XYZ file of C-alpha atoms in Angstrom:
507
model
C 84.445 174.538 83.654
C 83.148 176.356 86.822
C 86.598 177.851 87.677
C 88.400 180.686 86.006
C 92.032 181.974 86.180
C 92.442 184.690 88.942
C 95.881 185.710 91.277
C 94.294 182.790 93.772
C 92.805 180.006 91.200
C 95.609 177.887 89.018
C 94.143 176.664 85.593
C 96.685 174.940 83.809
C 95.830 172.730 80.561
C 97.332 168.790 80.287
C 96.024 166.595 77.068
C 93.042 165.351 77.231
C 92.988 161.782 78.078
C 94.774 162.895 81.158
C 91.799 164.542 82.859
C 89.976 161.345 82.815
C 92.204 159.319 84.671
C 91.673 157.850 88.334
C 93.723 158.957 91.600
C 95.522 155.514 92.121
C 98.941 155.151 91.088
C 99.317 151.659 93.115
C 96.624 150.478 90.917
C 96.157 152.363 87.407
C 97.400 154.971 85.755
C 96.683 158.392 87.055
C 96.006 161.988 86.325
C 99.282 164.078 85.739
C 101.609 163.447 88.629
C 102.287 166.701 89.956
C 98.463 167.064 90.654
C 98.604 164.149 92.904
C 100.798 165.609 95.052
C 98.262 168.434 95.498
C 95.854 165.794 97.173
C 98.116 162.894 98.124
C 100.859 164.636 100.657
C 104.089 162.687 100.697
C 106.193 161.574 103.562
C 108.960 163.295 102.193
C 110.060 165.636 99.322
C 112.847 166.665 97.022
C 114.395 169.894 97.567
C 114.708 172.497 94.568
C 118.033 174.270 94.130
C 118.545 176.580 91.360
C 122.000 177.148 89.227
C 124.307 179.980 87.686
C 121.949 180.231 84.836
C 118.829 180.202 87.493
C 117.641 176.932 85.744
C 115.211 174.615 88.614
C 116.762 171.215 89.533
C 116.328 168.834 92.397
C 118.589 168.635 95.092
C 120.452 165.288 95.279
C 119.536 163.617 98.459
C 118.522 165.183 101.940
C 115.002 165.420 101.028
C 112.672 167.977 102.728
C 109.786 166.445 105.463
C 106.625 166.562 105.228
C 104.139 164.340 106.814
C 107.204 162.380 108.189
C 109.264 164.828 110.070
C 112.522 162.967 110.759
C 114.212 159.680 109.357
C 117.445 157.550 110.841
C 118.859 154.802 109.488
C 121.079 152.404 111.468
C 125.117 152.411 110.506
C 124.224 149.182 107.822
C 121.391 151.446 106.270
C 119.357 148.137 106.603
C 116.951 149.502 109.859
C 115.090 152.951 109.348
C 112.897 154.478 112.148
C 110.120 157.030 110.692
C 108.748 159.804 112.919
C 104.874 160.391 111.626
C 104.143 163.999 112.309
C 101.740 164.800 114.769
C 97.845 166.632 114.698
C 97.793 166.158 110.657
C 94.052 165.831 109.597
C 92.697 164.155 106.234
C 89.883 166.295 104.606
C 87.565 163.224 105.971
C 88.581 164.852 109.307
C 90.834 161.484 111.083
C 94.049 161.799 112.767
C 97.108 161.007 110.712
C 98.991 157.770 112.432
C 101.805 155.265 111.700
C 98.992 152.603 110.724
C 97.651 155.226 107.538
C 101.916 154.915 106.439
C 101.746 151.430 107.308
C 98.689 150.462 105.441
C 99.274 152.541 102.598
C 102.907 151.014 101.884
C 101.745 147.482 102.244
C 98.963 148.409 100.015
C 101.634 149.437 97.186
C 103.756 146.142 98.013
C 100.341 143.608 97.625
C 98.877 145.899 94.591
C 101.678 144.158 92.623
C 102.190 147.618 90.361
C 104.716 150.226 89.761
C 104.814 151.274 93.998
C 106.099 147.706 94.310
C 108.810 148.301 92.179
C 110.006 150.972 93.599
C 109.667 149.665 96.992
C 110.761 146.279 97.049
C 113.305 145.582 94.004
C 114.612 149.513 93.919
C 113.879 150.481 97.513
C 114.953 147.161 99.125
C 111.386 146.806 101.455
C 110.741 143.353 100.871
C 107.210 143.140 102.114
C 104.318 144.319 104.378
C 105.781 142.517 107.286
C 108.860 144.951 107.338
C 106.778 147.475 108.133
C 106.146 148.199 111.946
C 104.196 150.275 113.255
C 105.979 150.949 116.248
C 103.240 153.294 118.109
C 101.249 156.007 116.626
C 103.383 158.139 115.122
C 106.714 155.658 114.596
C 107.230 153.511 111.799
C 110.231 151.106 112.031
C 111.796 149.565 107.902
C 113.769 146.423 108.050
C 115.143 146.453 104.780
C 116.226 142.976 102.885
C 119.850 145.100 101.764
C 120.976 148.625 102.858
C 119.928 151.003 101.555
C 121.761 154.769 102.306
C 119.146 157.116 100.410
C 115.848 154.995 101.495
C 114.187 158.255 102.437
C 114.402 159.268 98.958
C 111.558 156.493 98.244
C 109.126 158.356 100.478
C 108.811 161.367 97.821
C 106.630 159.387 94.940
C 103.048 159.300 94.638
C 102.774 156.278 94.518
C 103.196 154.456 97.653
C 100.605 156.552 98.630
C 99.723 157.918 102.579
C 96.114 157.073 102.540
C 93.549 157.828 105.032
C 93.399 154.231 106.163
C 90.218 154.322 108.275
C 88.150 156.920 105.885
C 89.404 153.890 102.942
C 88.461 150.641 105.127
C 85.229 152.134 104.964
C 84.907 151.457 101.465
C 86.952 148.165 101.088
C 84.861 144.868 101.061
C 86.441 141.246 100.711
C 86.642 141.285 97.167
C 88.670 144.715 97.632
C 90.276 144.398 100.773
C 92.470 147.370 99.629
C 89.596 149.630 98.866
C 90.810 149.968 95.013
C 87.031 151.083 93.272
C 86.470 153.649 95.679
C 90.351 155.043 95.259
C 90.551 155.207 92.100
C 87.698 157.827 92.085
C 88.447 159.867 95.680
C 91.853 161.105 96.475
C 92.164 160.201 100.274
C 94.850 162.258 101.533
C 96.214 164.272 103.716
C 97.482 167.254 101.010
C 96.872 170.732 100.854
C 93.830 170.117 98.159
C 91.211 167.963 97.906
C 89.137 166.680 94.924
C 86.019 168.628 94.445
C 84.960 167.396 90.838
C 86.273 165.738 87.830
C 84.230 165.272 84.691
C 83.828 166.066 81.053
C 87.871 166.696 80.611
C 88.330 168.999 83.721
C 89.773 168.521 87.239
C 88.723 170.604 89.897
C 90.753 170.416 93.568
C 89.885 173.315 96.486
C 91.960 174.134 99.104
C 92.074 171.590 102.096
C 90.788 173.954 105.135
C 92.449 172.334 107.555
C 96.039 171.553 105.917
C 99.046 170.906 108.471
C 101.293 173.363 106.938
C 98.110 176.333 107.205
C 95.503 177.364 104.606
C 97.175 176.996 100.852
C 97.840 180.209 99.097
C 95.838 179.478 96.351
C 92.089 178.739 96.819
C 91.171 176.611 93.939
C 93.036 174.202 90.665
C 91.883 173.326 87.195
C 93.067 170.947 85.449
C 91.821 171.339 82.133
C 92.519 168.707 79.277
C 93.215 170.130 75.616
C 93.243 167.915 72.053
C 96.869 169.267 71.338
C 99.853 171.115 71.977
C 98.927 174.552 69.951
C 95.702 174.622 71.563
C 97.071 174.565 75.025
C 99.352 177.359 73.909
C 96.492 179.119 72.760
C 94.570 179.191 76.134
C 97.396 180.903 77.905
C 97.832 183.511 75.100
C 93.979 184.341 75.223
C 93.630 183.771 79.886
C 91.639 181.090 79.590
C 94.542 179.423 81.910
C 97.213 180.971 83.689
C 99.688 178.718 83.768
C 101.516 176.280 81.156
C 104.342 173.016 82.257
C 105.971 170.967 80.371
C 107.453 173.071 77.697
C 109.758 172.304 74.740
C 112.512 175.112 73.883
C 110.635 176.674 71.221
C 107.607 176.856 72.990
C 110.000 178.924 75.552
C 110.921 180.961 73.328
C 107.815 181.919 72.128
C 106.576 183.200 75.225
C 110.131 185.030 76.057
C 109.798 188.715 76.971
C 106.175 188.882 76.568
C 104.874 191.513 79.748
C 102.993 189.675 82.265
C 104.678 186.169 81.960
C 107.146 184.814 84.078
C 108.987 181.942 82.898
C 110.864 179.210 84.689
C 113.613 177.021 82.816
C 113.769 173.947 84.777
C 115.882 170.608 84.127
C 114.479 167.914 82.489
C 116.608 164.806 82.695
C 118.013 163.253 79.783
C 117.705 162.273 75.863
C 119.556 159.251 74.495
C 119.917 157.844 71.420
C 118.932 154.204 72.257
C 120.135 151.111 70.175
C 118.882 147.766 69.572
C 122.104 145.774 70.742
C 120.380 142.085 70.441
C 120.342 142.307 66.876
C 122.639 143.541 63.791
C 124.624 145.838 63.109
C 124.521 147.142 66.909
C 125.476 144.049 68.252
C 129.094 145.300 67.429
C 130.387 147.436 70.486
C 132.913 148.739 67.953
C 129.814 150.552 65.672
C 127.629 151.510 69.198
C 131.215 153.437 70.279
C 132.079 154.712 66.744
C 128.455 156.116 66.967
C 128.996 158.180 70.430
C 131.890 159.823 68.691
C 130.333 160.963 65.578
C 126.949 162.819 67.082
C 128.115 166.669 67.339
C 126.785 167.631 70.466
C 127.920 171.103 70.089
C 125.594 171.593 67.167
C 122.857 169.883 68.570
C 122.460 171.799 71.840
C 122.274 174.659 69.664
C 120.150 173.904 66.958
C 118.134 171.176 68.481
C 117.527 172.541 72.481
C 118.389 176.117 71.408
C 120.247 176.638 74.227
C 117.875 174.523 76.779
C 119.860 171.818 77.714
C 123.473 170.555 78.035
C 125.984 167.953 77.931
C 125.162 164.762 79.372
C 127.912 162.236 80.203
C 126.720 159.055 81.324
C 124.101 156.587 83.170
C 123.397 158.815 85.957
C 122.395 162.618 85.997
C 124.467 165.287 86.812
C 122.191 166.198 89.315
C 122.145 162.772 91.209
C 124.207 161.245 93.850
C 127.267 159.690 92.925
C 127.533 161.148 89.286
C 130.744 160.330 87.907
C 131.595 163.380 86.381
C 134.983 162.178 85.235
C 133.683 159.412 83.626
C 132.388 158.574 79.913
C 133.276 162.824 79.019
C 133.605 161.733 75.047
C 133.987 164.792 72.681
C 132.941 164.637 68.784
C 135.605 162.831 67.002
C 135.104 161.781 63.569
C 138.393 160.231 63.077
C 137.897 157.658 66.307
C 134.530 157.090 64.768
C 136.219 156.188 61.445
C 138.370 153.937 63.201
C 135.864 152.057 64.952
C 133.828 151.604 62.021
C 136.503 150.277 60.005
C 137.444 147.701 63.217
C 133.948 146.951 63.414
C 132.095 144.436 61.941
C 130.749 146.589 59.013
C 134.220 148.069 58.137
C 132.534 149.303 54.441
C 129.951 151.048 56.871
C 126.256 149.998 57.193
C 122.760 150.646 56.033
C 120.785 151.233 59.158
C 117.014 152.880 59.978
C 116.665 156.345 62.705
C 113.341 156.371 63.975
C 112.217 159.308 65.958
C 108.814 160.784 67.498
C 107.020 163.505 65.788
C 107.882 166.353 67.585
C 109.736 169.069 66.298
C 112.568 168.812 68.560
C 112.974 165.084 67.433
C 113.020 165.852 63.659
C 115.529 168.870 64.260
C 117.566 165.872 66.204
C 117.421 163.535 62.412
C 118.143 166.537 60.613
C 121.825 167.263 62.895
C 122.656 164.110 63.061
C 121.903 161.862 59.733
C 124.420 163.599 57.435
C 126.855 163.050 60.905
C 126.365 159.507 61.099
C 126.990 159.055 57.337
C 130.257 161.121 57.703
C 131.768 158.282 59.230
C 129.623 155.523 57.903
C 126.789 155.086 59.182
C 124.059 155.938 57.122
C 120.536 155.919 58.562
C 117.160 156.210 56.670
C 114.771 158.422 59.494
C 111.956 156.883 59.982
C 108.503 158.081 62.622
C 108.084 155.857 65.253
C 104.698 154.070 65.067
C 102.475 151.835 67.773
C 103.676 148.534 68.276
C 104.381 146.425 66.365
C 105.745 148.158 63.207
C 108.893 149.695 65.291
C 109.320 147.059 67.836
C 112.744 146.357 66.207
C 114.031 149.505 65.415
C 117.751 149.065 65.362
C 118.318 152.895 66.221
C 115.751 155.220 67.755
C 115.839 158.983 69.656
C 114.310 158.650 73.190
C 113.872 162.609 72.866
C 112.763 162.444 76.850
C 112.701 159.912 79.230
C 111.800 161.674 82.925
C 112.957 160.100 86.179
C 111.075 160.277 89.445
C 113.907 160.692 92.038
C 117.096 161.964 91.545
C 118.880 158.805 92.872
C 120.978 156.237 91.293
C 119.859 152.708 92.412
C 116.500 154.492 90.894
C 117.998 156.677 87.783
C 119.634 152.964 86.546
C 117.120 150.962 87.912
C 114.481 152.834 85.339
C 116.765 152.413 82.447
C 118.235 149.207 82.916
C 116.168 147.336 84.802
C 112.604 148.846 84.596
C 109.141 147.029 85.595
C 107.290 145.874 82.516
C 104.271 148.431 83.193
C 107.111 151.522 82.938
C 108.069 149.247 79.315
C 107.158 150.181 75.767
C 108.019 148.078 73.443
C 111.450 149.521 72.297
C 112.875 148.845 75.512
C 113.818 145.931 76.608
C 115.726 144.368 80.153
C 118.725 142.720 79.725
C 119.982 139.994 82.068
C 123.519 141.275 82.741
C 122.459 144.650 83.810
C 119.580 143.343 85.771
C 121.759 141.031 87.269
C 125.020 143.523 87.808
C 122.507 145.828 89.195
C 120.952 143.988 91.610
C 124.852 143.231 92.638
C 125.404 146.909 93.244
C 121.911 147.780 95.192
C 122.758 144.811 97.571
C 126.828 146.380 98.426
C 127.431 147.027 101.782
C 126.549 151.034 102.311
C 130.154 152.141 102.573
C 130.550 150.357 99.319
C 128.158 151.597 96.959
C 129.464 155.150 96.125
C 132.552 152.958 94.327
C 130.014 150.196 93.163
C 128.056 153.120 91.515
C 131.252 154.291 89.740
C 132.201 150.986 88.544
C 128.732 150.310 87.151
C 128.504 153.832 85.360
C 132.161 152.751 84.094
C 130.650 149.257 82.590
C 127.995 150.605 81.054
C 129.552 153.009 79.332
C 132.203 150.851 77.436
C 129.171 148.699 76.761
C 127.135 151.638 75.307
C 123.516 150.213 75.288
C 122.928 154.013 74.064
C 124.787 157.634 73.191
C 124.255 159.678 76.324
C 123.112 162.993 74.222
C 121.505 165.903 76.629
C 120.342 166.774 79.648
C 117.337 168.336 78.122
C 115.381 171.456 80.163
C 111.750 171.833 79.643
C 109.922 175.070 81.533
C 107.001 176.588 82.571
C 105.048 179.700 82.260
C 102.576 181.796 84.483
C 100.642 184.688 84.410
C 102.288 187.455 86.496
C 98.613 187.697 87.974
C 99.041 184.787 89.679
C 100.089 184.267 93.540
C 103.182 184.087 94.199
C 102.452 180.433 96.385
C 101.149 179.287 93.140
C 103.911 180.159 91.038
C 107.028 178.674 93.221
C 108.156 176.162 95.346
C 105.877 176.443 98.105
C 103.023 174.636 95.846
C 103.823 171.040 95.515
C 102.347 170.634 92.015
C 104.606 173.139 91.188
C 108.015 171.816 92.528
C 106.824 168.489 91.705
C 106.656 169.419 87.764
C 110.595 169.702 88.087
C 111.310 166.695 89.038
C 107.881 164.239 88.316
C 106.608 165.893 85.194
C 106.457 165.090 81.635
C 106.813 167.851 78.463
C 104.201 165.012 77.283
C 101.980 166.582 79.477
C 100.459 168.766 76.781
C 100.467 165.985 74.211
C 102.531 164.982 71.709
C-alpha cells in the first residue's frame, strides 16, 4: 500500500474479497458501497439527522441535491422534471448534461440487474423511453404509477450518473453499454477518482476539479483484511484511521480510549424470520404465540448492549409513513401460551434456530431458546451453513438486513418482494405480498400514506417474521483525522449510515 493514515488521507479496512471487486453496480457486484459514492456522485442524497442520544440516522424524505439541484413532480406524482446542475466536470474533463442522467438510467433499466429493480418495479420508471432529455440540463420522468418520494430513487449507486461520452468511447457493438471498461474505471463526476486498485487495496485521490470545491481529504485506502480481529487490530496499531461497520462490542471496546471518536449510527433492523410454507409455521397461531414470547427487554440489553431498540413493524421508525401505533406487542408469556395451545401444536413443537456465527447472533440463541421453550416452543440452535443444508430452516435470526433508502415502497419492497440477485436462499417471495404490494405502489398519491398503514397492518397479523430490533452499528476514527473526513460532509462517510453493511469487515 502506497498510502498511509495522516489528518488528510482516510485508510479504512473492509474484508478482503471486497477490494477486488469492479465499480459497476448495474452490472456486478461492487466494492463496498459507500466508496462508490466517493467516485460515482449521485443526483440526490439522504440527509443525516441525529437524535436525543446523538445516534446518526437518515432523514425520511426531502433528500439533499447534488448533481441534480431541484426536482417537481406534477399533483398525480406520475410527471417529474429534473434540473441537471450546471459547469459540473467528470475527472475525464466533459461537461455534465441531461444526456450523461439519461444514458446512465437507461443503462440501469437495459442492464436487467438490481438498478432495474429499483427503478422500474420499486421506482415506477418503466423504461428508457420515459426518460427525456428535455435540453441540456432538464430531464423530464413519466412514470407508469405515481410515485410521491421518486426523488428518493436518485440517492443509490446504482443507477449510476456516468460520463456518457468519456464511456461511448469504450463501448463497441457487443457492449453497447460500455460494461468491460466500467467495471474497471469509475466514470463519474464525484469528489474522488480511482487512482489504483490491486493486490487487496483501493486507492481514490481527490477529484481537482469537484463541483462542490477541492475535497478535504486528499487521498482514500481501502484496504481489505482476512477477518474481523485483524481489522480491529490495524486501527489499534495506525495502520488505518478509521473503522465502519461495527457490532456493539466492538464499540465498546474502543469506548473512552484518547484519540478516538466514535459515532453510534442506526442500523436498520433484525428479525427473526420463519419458514411459513412449511410446518409448524404454517400456523399463524404459533408465528403470533412466538412474537409474544421473545423478551425484548432482555435482549436489547444483553444482546445489543444498549445499541439498538425496539422495533415495531414492516417499516422503520425512521421511514415515511411508520405506523408507530401499529404492531407495539410487549412480552407476554401467557398470550403466547394461549396461542400455542389454539395452535396447531397445542402439546408445543420440536423446531430447529439457526443463526450466523457472530457473537451477537449466538448471544441472540442464548436469550431466547430457554424463552421459546417457556411457552412451548422448543428450538435446537443450529449455524447457518451455504446452501443447501439450511435452505429449509423453519426458524432462522436475520441478525442484519440493511436497507438502501429510508422509504417504504423500498423498505417492503426489499423484504417482501425483493429481486432474485438481492435473494439468498432463506428468503423467499411470496405471491400475496408481491401482489398486495404492487396494489399499494400503484394507489393514487393521496392514497398511499393509508395504503401504507393498511399494508403494515396485514402483515403484521400475518407475521412472516418477529420484528426484534432496530439494531445500531458505529464507526470509529482517529482524532488525527480531518474533520471533512470524519462527518457528513464526506459522502463515504454519510453514506455508511444509511448504505453500509457491519459485514463490511467480514463475518
Amino acid at each position: 500500500m502506497s498510502l498511509s493514515p495522516s489528518p488528510r488521507t482516510l485508510v479504512f479496512p473492509v474484508a478482503r474479497p471486497v477490494t477486488g471487486e469492479g465499480w459497476d453496480n448495474d452490472s456486478h457486484r461492487v466494492t463496498y458501497n459507500p466508496t462508490q459514492h466517493l467516485t460515482w456522485e449521485p443526483l440526490a442524497f439522504p440527509r443525516i439527522g441525529t437524535d436525543a442520544d446523538g445516534v446518526w440516522s437518515p432523514l425520511p424524505g426531502d433528500p439533499e441535491p447534488r448533481l441534480a439541484t431541484r426536482w417537481e413532480g406534477s399533483p398525480d406524482a406520475l410527471r417529474w422534471r429534473l434540473s441537471i446542475r450546471r459547469g459540473v466536470r467528470s475527472a475525464a474533463g466533459n461537461e455534465l448534461t441531461s444526456e450523461d442522467v439519461r444514458w446512465g438510467l437507461a443503462r440501469s433499466l437495459e442492464l436487467r440487474a438490481l438498478g432495474r429493480w429499483r427503478l422500474r418495479r420499486i421506482g415506477g420508471l418503466p423504461g428508457p423511453e420515459a426518460i427525456v432529455a428535455a435540453d441540456r440540463y432538464t430531464v423530464d420522468f413519466h412514470l407508469a404509477r405515481p410515485n410521491p418520494q421518486f426523488a428518493s430513487y436518485l440517492v443509490f449507486p446504482s443507477n449510476l450518473v456516468v460520463d456518457a461520452e468519456e464511456a461511448r468511447r469504450h463501448a463497441s457493438d457487443e457492449d453497447p453499454w460500455a460494461r468491460g471498461w466500467i467495471e474497471r474505471h469509475a466514470a463519474g463526476f464525484g469528489a474522488f477518482v480511482l487512482a489504483a486498485q490491486a493486490e487487496g487495496v483501493v486507492e481514490l485521490r481527490a477529484h481537482e476539479d469537484y463541483w462542490a470545491g477541492r475535497p478535504g481529504l486528499d487521498a482514500i485506502a481501502q484496504v481489505g483484511v482476512e477477518s474481523r480481529e485483524q481489522a480491529l487490530a490495524l486501527f489499534e496499531s495506525g495502520d488505518v484511521n478509521a473503522l465502519f461497520g461495527l457490532y456493539p462490542e466492538e464499540l465498546a471496546r474502543f469506548s473512552g480510549r484518547p484519540g478516538v471518536e466514535l459515532r453510534r449510527v442506526r442500523y436498520n433492523h433484525s428479525t427473526l424470520e420463519f419458514n411459513f410454507r412449511e410446518p409448524p409455521f404454517d400456523d399463524q397461531r404459533l408465528r403470533q404465540a412466538v412474537r409474544f414470547a421473545l423478551p425484548y427487554e432482555r435482549i436489547l440489553r444483553d444482546v445489543y448492549g444498549g445499541h439498538g431498540r425496539r422495533s415495531y413493524g414492516p417499516v422503520s421508525s425512521s421511514t415515511l409513513h411508520h405506523a408507530a401505533g401499529l404492531g407495539r406487542y410487549e412480552t407476554d408469556g401467557h398470550a403466547a401460551r394461549r396461542l400455542v395451545a389454539a395452535s396447531g401444536y397445542p402439546q408445543g413443537v420440536e423446531t430447529e434456530l439457526y443463526i450466523d456465527p457472530t457473537p451477537e447472533s449466538l448471544r441472540f440463541a442464548e436469550v431466547v431458546r430457554p424463552a421459546l421453550a417457556a411457552v412451548g416452543v422448543n428450538a435446537e440452535v443450529r449455524l447457518l451453513r451455504p446452501p443447501p443444508d439450511t435452505v429449509a430452516a423453519p426458524m432462522w435470526f436475520k441478525n442484519e438486513c440493511s436497507h438502501a433508502v429510508n422509504e417504504p415502497a423500498y423498505e417492503l419492497g426489499h423484504d417482501y418482494d425483493s429481486p432474485a440477485g438481492l435473494r439468498d436462499p432463506l428468503w423467499f417471495r411470496d405471491r400475496r405480498w408481491t401482489e398486495r404490494l404492487k396494489e399499494v405502489r400503484g394507489a393514487p398519491a393521496e392514497q398511499q400514506p393509508r395504503a401504507y398503514l393498511d399494508v403494515q397492518r396485514e402483515l403484521l397479523e400475518f407475521a412472516p417474521c418477529v420484528h426484534v430490533a432496530e439494531v445500531e452499528t458505529g464507526m470509529a476514527f482517529d482524532t488525527r483525522l480531518s474533520p471533512w473526513g470524519r462527518g457528513a460532509e464526506c459522502l463515504g462517510t454519510r453514506a455508511a449510515i444509511w448504505s453500509g453493511t457491519r459485514a463490511v469487515l467480514g463475518a
